[in-house]
PDB file of C-alpha atoms in Angstrom:
ATOM      1  CA  MET A  27       7.721  77.444 -16.416  1.00 51.00           C
ATOM      2  CA  PRO A  28       6.756  73.837 -15.489  1.00 63.00           C
ATOM      3  CA  MET A  29       7.382  72.811 -11.889  1.00 65.00           C
ATOM      4  CA  THR A  30       9.789  69.925 -11.442  1.00 71.00           C
ATOM      5  CA  GLU A  31       8.199  68.777  -8.161  1.00 76.00           C
ATOM      6  CA  PRO A  32       4.559  68.563  -7.040  1.00 79.00           C
ATOM      7  CA  GLU A  33       3.326  71.465  -4.944  1.00 81.00           C
ATOM      8  CA  HIS A  34       1.742  69.310  -2.227  1.00 89.00           C
ATOM      9  CA  ASP A  35       2.555  66.248  -0.164  1.00 92.00           C
ATOM     10  CA  PHE A  36       0.102  63.456  -0.998  1.00 95.00           C
ATOM     11  CA  THR A  37       1.295  61.110   1.730  1.00 95.00           C
ATOM     12  CA  GLY A  38      -1.700  59.736   3.626  1.00 94.00           C
ATOM     13  CA  LEU A  39      -4.071  59.684   0.655  1.00 97.00           C
ATOM     14  CA  ARG A  40      -5.513  56.309  -0.336  1.00 98.00           C
ATOM     15  CA  ALA A  41      -6.569  55.181  -3.819  1.00 98.00           C
ATOM     16  CA  LEU A  42      -8.598  52.186  -4.948  1.00 98.00           C
ATOM     17  CA  PHE A  43      -8.661  50.913  -8.529  1.00 98.00           C
ATOM     18  CA  ILE A  44     -11.458  48.470  -9.369  1.00 98.00           C
ATOM     19  CA  ASN A  45     -10.587  46.512 -12.502  1.00 98.00           C
ATOM     20  CA  CYS A  46     -13.802  45.470 -14.269  1.00 98.00           C
ATOM     21  CA  THR A  47     -12.194  43.129 -16.780  1.00 98.00           C
ATOM     22  CA  LEU A  48     -14.022  39.938 -17.729  1.00 97.00           C
ATOM     23  CA  LYS A  49     -10.827  37.917 -17.185  1.00 97.00           C
ATOM     24  CA  ARG A  50     -10.223  36.109 -13.921  1.00 97.00           C
ATOM     25  CA  SER A  51      -6.761  36.149 -12.367  1.00 97.00           C
ATOM     26  CA  PRO A  52      -4.110  35.180 -13.284  1.00 96.00           C
ATOM     27  CA  GLU A  53      -5.143  35.750 -16.914  1.00 96.00           C
ATOM     28  CA  PRO A  54      -3.451  38.934 -18.179  1.00 95.00           C
ATOM     29  CA  SER A  55      -5.705  41.994 -18.230  1.00 96.00           C
ATOM     30  CA  ASN A  56      -5.148  44.783 -20.742  1.00 95.00           C
ATOM     31  CA  THR A  57      -7.060  47.089 -18.431  1.00 96.00           C
ATOM     32  CA  GLN A  58      -4.559  46.299 -15.691  1.00 97.00           C
ATOM     33  CA  GLY A  59      -1.788  47.527 -17.965  1.00 95.00           C
ATOM     34  CA  LEU A  60      -3.344  51.003 -17.985  1.00 96.00           C
ATOM     35  CA  ILE A  61      -4.107  50.849 -14.254  1.00 98.00           C
ATOM     36  CA  ASP A  62      -0.436  50.132 -13.572  1.00 97.00           C
ATOM     37  CA  ILE A  63       0.623  53.437 -15.160  1.00 97.00           C
ATOM     38  CA  SER A  64      -1.670  55.524 -12.968  1.00 98.00           C
ATOM     39  CA  ALA A  65      -1.119  53.462  -9.819  1.00 98.00           C
ATOM     40  CA  SER A  66       2.662  53.689 -10.120  1.00 98.00           C
ATOM     41  CA  ILE A  67       2.549  57.501 -10.274  1.00 97.00           C
ATOM     42  CA  MET A  68       0.362  57.623  -7.176  1.00 98.00           C
ATOM     43  CA  ALA A  69       2.510  55.161  -5.243  1.00 98.00           C
ATOM     44  CA  LYS A  70       5.659  57.103  -6.148  1.00 96.00           C
ATOM     45  CA  HIS A  71       4.207  60.082  -4.287  1.00 96.00           C
ATOM     46  CA  GLY A  72       3.194  58.330  -1.099  1.00 96.00           C
ATOM     47  CA  VAL A  73      -0.369  57.312  -1.916  1.00 98.00           C
ATOM     48  CA  ALA A  74      -1.477  53.930  -0.559  1.00 98.00           C
ATOM     49  CA  VAL A  75      -2.817  52.098  -3.628  1.00 98.00           C
ATOM     50  CA  GLN A  76      -5.007  48.997  -3.796  1.00 98.00           C
ATOM     51  CA  VAL A  77      -6.328  47.196  -6.869  1.00 98.00           C
ATOM     52  CA  VAL A  78      -9.359  44.907  -6.830  1.00 98.00           C
ATOM     53  CA  ARG A  79     -10.205  42.693  -9.817  1.00 98.00           C
ATOM     54  CA  ALA A  80     -13.958  42.530  -9.366  1.00 98.00           C
ATOM     55  CA  ILE A  81     -14.550  39.318 -11.303  1.00 98.00           C
ATOM     56  CA  ASP A  82     -12.309  37.406  -8.869  1.00 98.00           C
ATOM     57  CA  HIS A  83     -14.938  38.020  -6.194  1.00 98.00           C
ATOM     58  CA  ASP A  84     -18.451  36.706  -5.659  1.00 98.00           C
ATOM     59  CA  ILE A  85     -20.311  39.999  -6.012  1.00 98.00           C
ATOM     60  CA  ALA A  86     -24.050  39.499  -5.779  1.00 98.00           C
ATOM     61  CA  THR A  87     -26.444  41.308  -8.110  1.00 97.00           C
ATOM     62  CA  GLY A  88     -28.510  44.053  -6.515  1.00 96.00           C
ATOM     63  CA  VAL A  89     -28.632  47.604  -5.193  1.00 96.00           C
ATOM     64  CA  TRP A  90     -28.215  47.118  -1.443  1.00 95.00           C
ATOM     65  CA  PRO A  91     -25.003  47.357   0.611  1.00 95.00           C
ATOM     66  CA  ASP A  92     -25.186  43.671   1.594  1.00 97.00           C
ATOM     67  CA  MET A  93     -27.254  41.356  -0.575  1.00 97.00           C
ATOM     68  CA  ARG A  94     -27.017  38.595   2.055  1.00 97.00           C
ATOM     69  CA  GLU A  95     -29.721  40.587   3.819  1.00 97.00           C
ATOM     70  CA  HIS A  96     -31.871  40.312   0.691  1.00 97.00           C
ATOM     71  CA  GLY A  97     -31.876  36.602  -0.074  1.00 97.00           C
ATOM     72  CA  TRP A  98     -28.366  35.950  -1.417  1.00 97.00           C
ATOM     73  CA  ALA A  99     -26.325  33.187   0.222  1.00 98.00           C
ATOM     74  CA  THR A 100     -22.990  34.909  -0.397  1.00 98.00           C
ATOM     75  CA  ASP A 101     -21.796  38.402  -1.252  1.00 98.00           C
ATOM     76  CA  ASP A 102     -18.207  39.678  -1.365  1.00 98.00           C
ATOM     77  CA  TRP A 103     -19.228  43.290  -1.967  1.00 98.00           C
ATOM     78  CA  PRO A 104     -19.323  44.364   1.713  1.00 98.00           C
ATOM     79  CA  ALA A 105     -15.581  43.639   2.030  1.00 98.00           C
ATOM     80  CA  ILE A 106     -14.861  45.582  -1.186  1.00 98.00           C
ATOM     81  CA  PHE A 107     -17.126  48.383   0.040  1.00 98.00           C
ATOM     82  CA  GLU A 108     -14.879  48.797   3.084  1.00 98.00           C
ATOM     83  CA  LYS A 109     -11.979  49.438   0.703  1.00 98.00           C
ATOM     84  CA  VAL A 110     -14.130  51.957  -1.195  1.00 98.00           C
ATOM     85  CA  LEU A 111     -14.871  53.826   2.025  1.00 97.00           C
ATOM     86  CA  ALA A 112     -11.199  53.853   3.021  1.00 97.00           C
ATOM     87  CA  ALA A 113     -10.160  55.479  -0.278  1.00 98.00           C
ATOM     88  CA  ASN A 114      -9.932  59.182  -1.084  1.00 98.00           C
ATOM     89  CA  ILE A 115      -9.691  58.281  -4.777  1.00 98.00           C
ATOM     90  CA  LEU A 116     -11.719  55.686  -6.672  1.00 98.00           C
ATOM     91  CA  VAL A 117     -10.820  54.769 -10.248  1.00 98.00           C
ATOM     92  CA  LEU A 118     -13.134  52.425 -12.118  1.00 98.00           C
ATOM     93  CA  ALA A 119     -11.395  50.743 -15.031  1.00 98.00           C
ATOM     94  CA  GLY A 120     -12.642  48.314 -17.635  1.00 98.00           C
ATOM     95  CA  PRO A 121     -12.894  47.163 -21.238  1.00 96.00           C
ATOM     96  CA  ILE A 122     -15.278  48.060 -24.026  1.00 94.00           C
ATOM     97  CA  TRP A 123     -17.651  45.324 -25.173  1.00 92.00           C
ATOM     98  CA  LEU A 124     -20.274  45.988 -27.863  1.00 89.00           C
ATOM     99  CA  GLY A 125     -19.491  49.686 -27.585  1.00 90.00           C
ATOM    100  CA  ASP A 126     -20.336  49.839 -23.881  1.00 95.00           C
ATOM    101  CA  ASN A 127     -18.943  49.140 -20.433  1.00 97.00           C
ATOM    102  CA  SER A 128     -18.550  45.532 -19.348  1.00 97.00           C
ATOM    103  CA  SER A 129     -21.231  43.724 -17.371  1.00 97.00           C
ATOM    104  CA  VAL A 130     -18.806  43.664 -14.435  1.00 98.00           C
ATOM    105  CA  MET A 131     -18.515  47.464 -14.551  1.00 98.00           C
ATOM    106  CA  LYS A 132     -22.307  47.781 -14.538  1.00 98.00           C
ATOM    107  CA  ARG A 133     -22.556  45.520 -11.509  1.00 98.00           C
ATOM    108  CA  VAL A 134     -19.997  47.639  -9.666  1.00 98.00           C
ATOM    109  CA  HIS A 135     -22.038  50.748 -10.525  1.00 98.00           C
ATOM    110  CA  GLU A 136     -25.148  49.141  -9.089  1.00 98.00           C
ATOM    111  CA  ARG A 137     -23.432  48.113  -5.879  1.00 98.00           C
ATOM    112  CA  LEU A 138     -21.894  51.566  -5.411  1.00 98.00           C
ATOM    113  CA  TYR A 139     -25.356  53.029  -5.934  1.00 98.00           C
ATOM    114  CA  GLY A 140     -26.618  50.704  -3.202  1.00 97.00           C
ATOM    115  CA  GLY A 141     -24.596  52.678  -0.651  1.00 96.00           C
ATOM    116  CA  SER A 142     -25.475  56.138  -1.925  1.00 96.00           C
ATOM    117  CA  HIS A 143     -28.314  56.647   0.566  1.00 94.00           C
ATOM    118  CA  LEU A 144     -25.951  56.268   3.535  1.00 95.00           C
ATOM    119  CA  LEU A 145     -24.537  59.331   5.311  1.00 96.00           C
ATOM    120  CA  ASN A 146     -21.061  60.353   6.412  1.00 94.00           C
ATOM    121  CA  ASP A 147     -20.109  61.787   9.811  1.00 93.00           C
ATOM    122  CA  ALA A 148     -21.106  65.286   8.675  1.00 94.00           C
ATOM    123  CA  GLY A 149     -24.608  64.107   7.715  1.00 95.00           C
ATOM    124  CA  GLN A 150     -23.911  64.364   3.983  1.00 96.00           C
ATOM    125  CA  TYR A 151     -24.345  61.549   1.499  1.00 96.00           C
ATOM    126  CA  LEU A 152     -21.588  59.029   2.057  1.00 96.00           C
ATOM    127  CA  TYR A 153     -19.433  59.582  -1.040  1.00 98.00           C
ATOM    128  CA  TYR A 154     -19.085  63.359  -0.560  1.00 97.00           C
ATOM    129  CA  GLY A 155     -15.461  64.463  -0.313  1.00 97.00           C
ATOM    130  CA  ARG A 156     -14.162  61.593  -2.443  1.00 98.00           C
ATOM    131  CA  VAL A 157     -12.715  61.860  -5.940  1.00 98.00           C
ATOM    132  CA  GLY A 158     -13.470  59.631  -8.924  1.00 98.00           C
ATOM    133  CA  GLY A 159     -12.029  58.845 -12.344  1.00 98.00           C
ATOM    134  CA  CYS A 160     -11.976  56.090 -14.967  1.00 98.00           C
ATOM    135  CA  LEU A 161      -9.768  54.178 -17.389  1.00 98.00           C
ATOM    136  CA  ILE A 162     -11.106  52.408 -20.497  1.00 97.00           C
ATOM    137  CA  THR A 163      -9.430  49.924 -22.853  1.00 95.00           C
ATOM    138  CA  GLY A 164     -10.538  48.076 -25.980  1.00 89.00           C
ATOM    139  CA  ASN A 165     -10.030  47.438 -29.679  1.00 78.00           C
ATOM    140  CA  GLU A 166     -13.282  49.033 -30.789  1.00 78.00           C
ATOM    141  CA  ASP A 167     -14.802  52.512 -30.540  1.00 83.00           C
ATOM    142  CA  GLY A 168     -16.477  53.662 -27.360  1.00 90.00           C
ATOM    143  CA  VAL A 169     -13.936  55.182 -24.954  1.00 93.00           C
ATOM    144  CA  LYS A 170     -15.824  58.460 -24.547  1.00 94.00           C
ATOM    145  CA  HIS A 171     -19.212  56.755 -24.325  1.00 95.00           C
ATOM    146  CA  CYS A 172     -17.974  54.395 -21.613  1.00 97.00           C
ATOM    147  CA  ALA A 173     -16.181  57.187 -19.754  1.00 97.00           C
ATOM    148  CA  GLN A 174     -19.222  59.446 -19.650  1.00 97.00           C
ATOM    149  CA  ASN A 175     -21.296  56.612 -18.221  1.00 98.00           C
ATOM    150  CA  VAL A 176     -18.733  55.930 -15.474  1.00 98.00           C
ATOM    151  CA  LEU A 177     -18.172  59.583 -14.604  1.00 98.00           C
ATOM    152  CA  TYR A 178     -21.898  60.364 -14.562  1.00 98.00           C
ATOM    153  CA  THR A 179     -22.469  57.439 -12.209  1.00 98.00           C
ATOM    154  CA  LEU A 180     -19.724  58.561  -9.844  1.00 98.00           C
ATOM    155  CA  GLN A 181     -20.779  62.212  -9.692  1.00 98.00           C
ATOM    156  CA  HIS A 182     -24.452  61.299  -9.335  1.00 98.00           C
ATOM    157  CA  ILE A 183     -23.790  59.335  -6.149  1.00 98.00           C
ATOM    158  CA  GLY A 184     -21.572  62.050  -4.663  1.00 97.00           C
ATOM    159  CA  TYR A 185     -18.024  61.745  -5.993  1.00 98.00           C
ATOM    160  CA  THR A 186     -16.195  64.867  -7.138  1.00 98.00           C
ATOM    161  CA  ILE A 187     -14.891  64.620 -10.703  1.00 98.00           C
ATOM    162  CA  PRO A 188     -11.803  66.729 -11.454  1.00 98.00           C
ATOM    163  CA  PRO A 189     -10.927  68.102 -14.893  1.00 97.00           C
ATOM    164  CA  GLN A 190     -10.019  65.453 -17.478  1.00 96.00           C
ATOM    165  CA  ALA A 191     -10.739  62.553 -15.145  1.00 97.00           C
ATOM    166  CA  ASP A 192     -10.695  59.826 -17.798  1.00 97.00           C
ATOM    167  CA  ALA A 193      -8.204  58.183 -20.107  1.00 96.00           C
ATOM    168  CA  GLY A 194      -8.252  55.233 -22.453  1.00 95.00           C
ATOM    169  CA  TRP A 195      -6.749  53.318 -25.330  1.00 93.00           C
ATOM    170  CA  ILE A 196      -8.341  51.637 -28.337  1.00 90.00           C
ATOM    171  CA  GLY A 197      -6.761  49.859 -31.250  1.00 85.00           C
ATOM    172  CA  GLU A 198      -8.066  49.783 -34.781  1.00 80.00           C
ATOM    173  CA  ALA A 199     -11.778  49.168 -35.176  1.00 75.00           C
ATOM    174  CA  GLY A 200     -12.616  45.494 -35.452  1.00 73.00           C
ATOM    175  CA  PRO A 201     -10.538  42.462 -34.492  1.00 75.00           C
ATOM    176  CA  GLY A 202      -6.985  43.383 -33.717  1.00 81.00           C
ATOM    177  CA  PRO A 203      -4.327  43.605 -31.011  1.00 87.00           C
ATOM    178  CA  SER A 204      -5.285  44.629 -27.480  1.00 89.00           C
ATOM    179  CA  TYR A 205      -3.372  47.097 -25.323  1.00 90.00           C
ATOM    180  CA  LEU A 206      -0.708  44.725 -24.001  1.00 90.00           C
ATOM    181  CA  ASP A 207      -0.350  42.612 -27.154  1.00 91.00           C
ATOM    182  CA  PRO A 208       3.070  42.786 -28.841  1.00 91.00           C
ATOM    183  CA  GLY A 209       3.061  45.388 -31.582  1.00 89.00           C
ATOM    184  CA  SER A 210      -0.189  47.040 -30.467  1.00 90.00           C
ATOM    185  CA  GLY A 211       1.514  50.369 -29.855  1.00 90.00           C
ATOM    186  CA  GLY A 212      -0.618  50.839 -26.757  1.00 91.00           C
ATOM    187  CA  PRO A 213       2.059  51.262 -24.091  1.00 93.00           C
ATOM    188  CA  GLU A 214       3.944  53.664 -26.396  1.00 93.00           C
ATOM    189  CA  ASN A 215       0.900  55.752 -27.360  1.00 93.00           C
ATOM    190  CA  ASP A 216       1.693  59.350 -26.381  1.00 95.00           C
ATOM    191  CA  PHE A 217      -1.957  60.464 -26.335  1.00 94.00           C
ATOM    192  CA  THR A 218      -2.949  57.705 -23.919  1.00 94.00           C
ATOM    193  CA  ASN A 219       0.134  58.160 -21.762  1.00 96.00           C
ATOM    194  CA  ARG A 220      -0.412  61.905 -21.537  1.00 97.00           C
ATOM    195  CA  ASN A 221      -4.102  61.611 -20.657  1.00 96.00           C
ATOM    196  CA  THR A 222      -3.469  58.877 -18.099  1.00 96.00           C
ATOM    197  CA  THR A 223      -0.793  60.988 -16.447  1.00 97.00           C
ATOM    198  CA  PHE A 224      -2.942  64.142 -16.458  1.00 97.00           C
ATOM    199  CA  MET A 225      -5.908  62.201 -15.071  1.00 97.00           C
ATOM    200  CA  THR A 226      -3.754  60.798 -12.279  1.00 98.00           C
ATOM    201  CA  TRP A 227      -2.419  64.177 -11.233  1.00 97.00           C
ATOM    202  CA  ASN A 228      -5.839  65.819 -11.400  1.00 97.00           C
ATOM    203  CA  LEU A 229      -7.194  63.103  -9.117  1.00 98.00           C
ATOM    204  CA  LEU A 230      -4.311  63.654  -6.710  1.00 97.00           C
ATOM    205  CA  HIS A 231      -4.709  67.429  -6.666  1.00 97.00           C
ATOM    206  CA  MET A 232      -8.470  67.252  -6.142  1.00 97.00           C
ATOM    207  CA  ALA A 233      -8.180  64.605  -3.422  1.00 97.00           C
ATOM    208  CA  TRP A 234      -5.622  66.788  -1.635  1.00 97.00           C
ATOM    209  CA  MET A 235      -7.983  69.782  -1.869  1.00 96.00           C
ATOM    210  CA  LEU A 236     -10.879  67.730  -0.475  1.00 96.00           C
ATOM    211  CA  ARG A 237      -8.905  65.969   2.270  1.00 92.00           C
ATOM    212  CA  ASP A 238     -11.099  67.732   4.864  1.00 91.00           C
ATOM    213  CA  GLY A 239     -14.300  67.062   2.917  1.00 93.00           C
ATOM    214  CA  ILE A 240     -16.897  69.295   1.253  1.00 94.00           C
ATOM    215  CA  PRO A 241     -18.554  72.000   3.406  1.00 93.00           C
ATOM    216  CA  ALA A 242     -21.842  70.696   4.760  1.00 93.00           C
ATOM    217  CA  TYR A 243     -23.955  73.844   4.411  1.00 94.00           C
ATOM    218  CA  GLY A 244     -26.592  73.522   1.721  1.00 94.00           C
ATOM    219  CA  ASN A 245     -26.375  69.774   1.133  1.00 95.00           C
ATOM    220  CA  LEU A 246     -27.717  68.121   4.295  1.00 94.00           C
ATOM    221  CA  ARG A 247     -30.761  65.905   3.864  1.00 90.00           C
ATOM    222  CA  SER A 248     -31.523  66.229   7.576  1.00 93.00           C
ATOM    223  CA  GLY A 249     -31.582  70.023   7.274  1.00 93.00           C
ATOM    224  CA  TRP A 250     -33.912  69.941   4.297  1.00 92.00           C
ATOM    225  CA  ASP A 251     -36.221  67.458   6.016  1.00 92.00           C
ATOM    226  CA  ALA A 252     -36.296  69.745   9.072  1.00 94.00           C
ATOM    227  CA  GLY A 253     -37.473  72.671   6.943  1.00 93.00           C
ATOM    228  CA  CYS A 254     -34.224  74.484   6.167  1.00 93.00           C
ATOM    229  CA  ARG A 255     -34.301  75.593   2.526  1.00 90.00           C
ATOM    230  CA  TYR A 256     -30.737  76.903   2.145  1.00 93.00           C
ATOM    231  CA  ASP A 257     -31.833  80.053   0.256  1.00 91.00           C
ATOM    232  CA  PHE A 258     -34.167  78.146  -2.067  1.00 91.00           C
ATOM    233  CA  ALA A 259     -37.250  80.268  -2.816  1.00 82.00           C
ATOM    234  CA  ASN A 260     -40.331  78.729  -4.437  1.00 72.00           C
ATOM    235  CA  PRO A 261     -41.343  81.066  -7.300  1.00 66.00           C
ATOM    236  CA  GLU A 262     -45.031  80.415  -6.551  1.00 68.00           C
ATOM    237  CA  TYR A 263     -44.716  82.269  -3.245  1.00 57.00           C
ATOM    238  CA  ARG A 264     -42.778  85.326  -4.418  1.00 52.00           C
TER     239      ARG A 264
END
């Protein structure tokens, strides 16, 4: 029998949505329409939610935490990175262009990757113990392709991906209405609404489970470098 209330208290968790639309504020973003559904569920249950529209910021190109240390005059990423580090949950959201993620999404991937060599207080890679998901919008095919790229990126750098951690909406192939356009059917689409809701709750549940982090045994670079092999046995020496 379905529960009418969540099993856990999510108060104290923090979530960050990075909107990778190509539209600067205050231009309406269809991606933001989907973000709002997920963010409202989280906020209703005590999660502190922030949304960053990446294109509104001067994010330098590169793969270092602060590109001002590598020849760039300005770089807004370090301030956004602080929000990333403060969040238990990171959701990357963006549109489909030419069947792929937006250029803004790719830049965010690169900048996240630039911090992946850093370590947390336990000596693990920095993003361990955090949970990731994605939202995709568009009026052409490519939701699953874009989602797998985002989710691979997040898990590769250390995020934990819960079951069904993506959701999206696309209209008919070719030119046509976008998600928030009148008559698009997007906000009323049961498939999208269900998947967005399930994704949101799976992120919440996983973040609650990982609130104390991932156990450090077996994944410490310092241990490996010091000679600890964590039960690894080289077949050549058996």
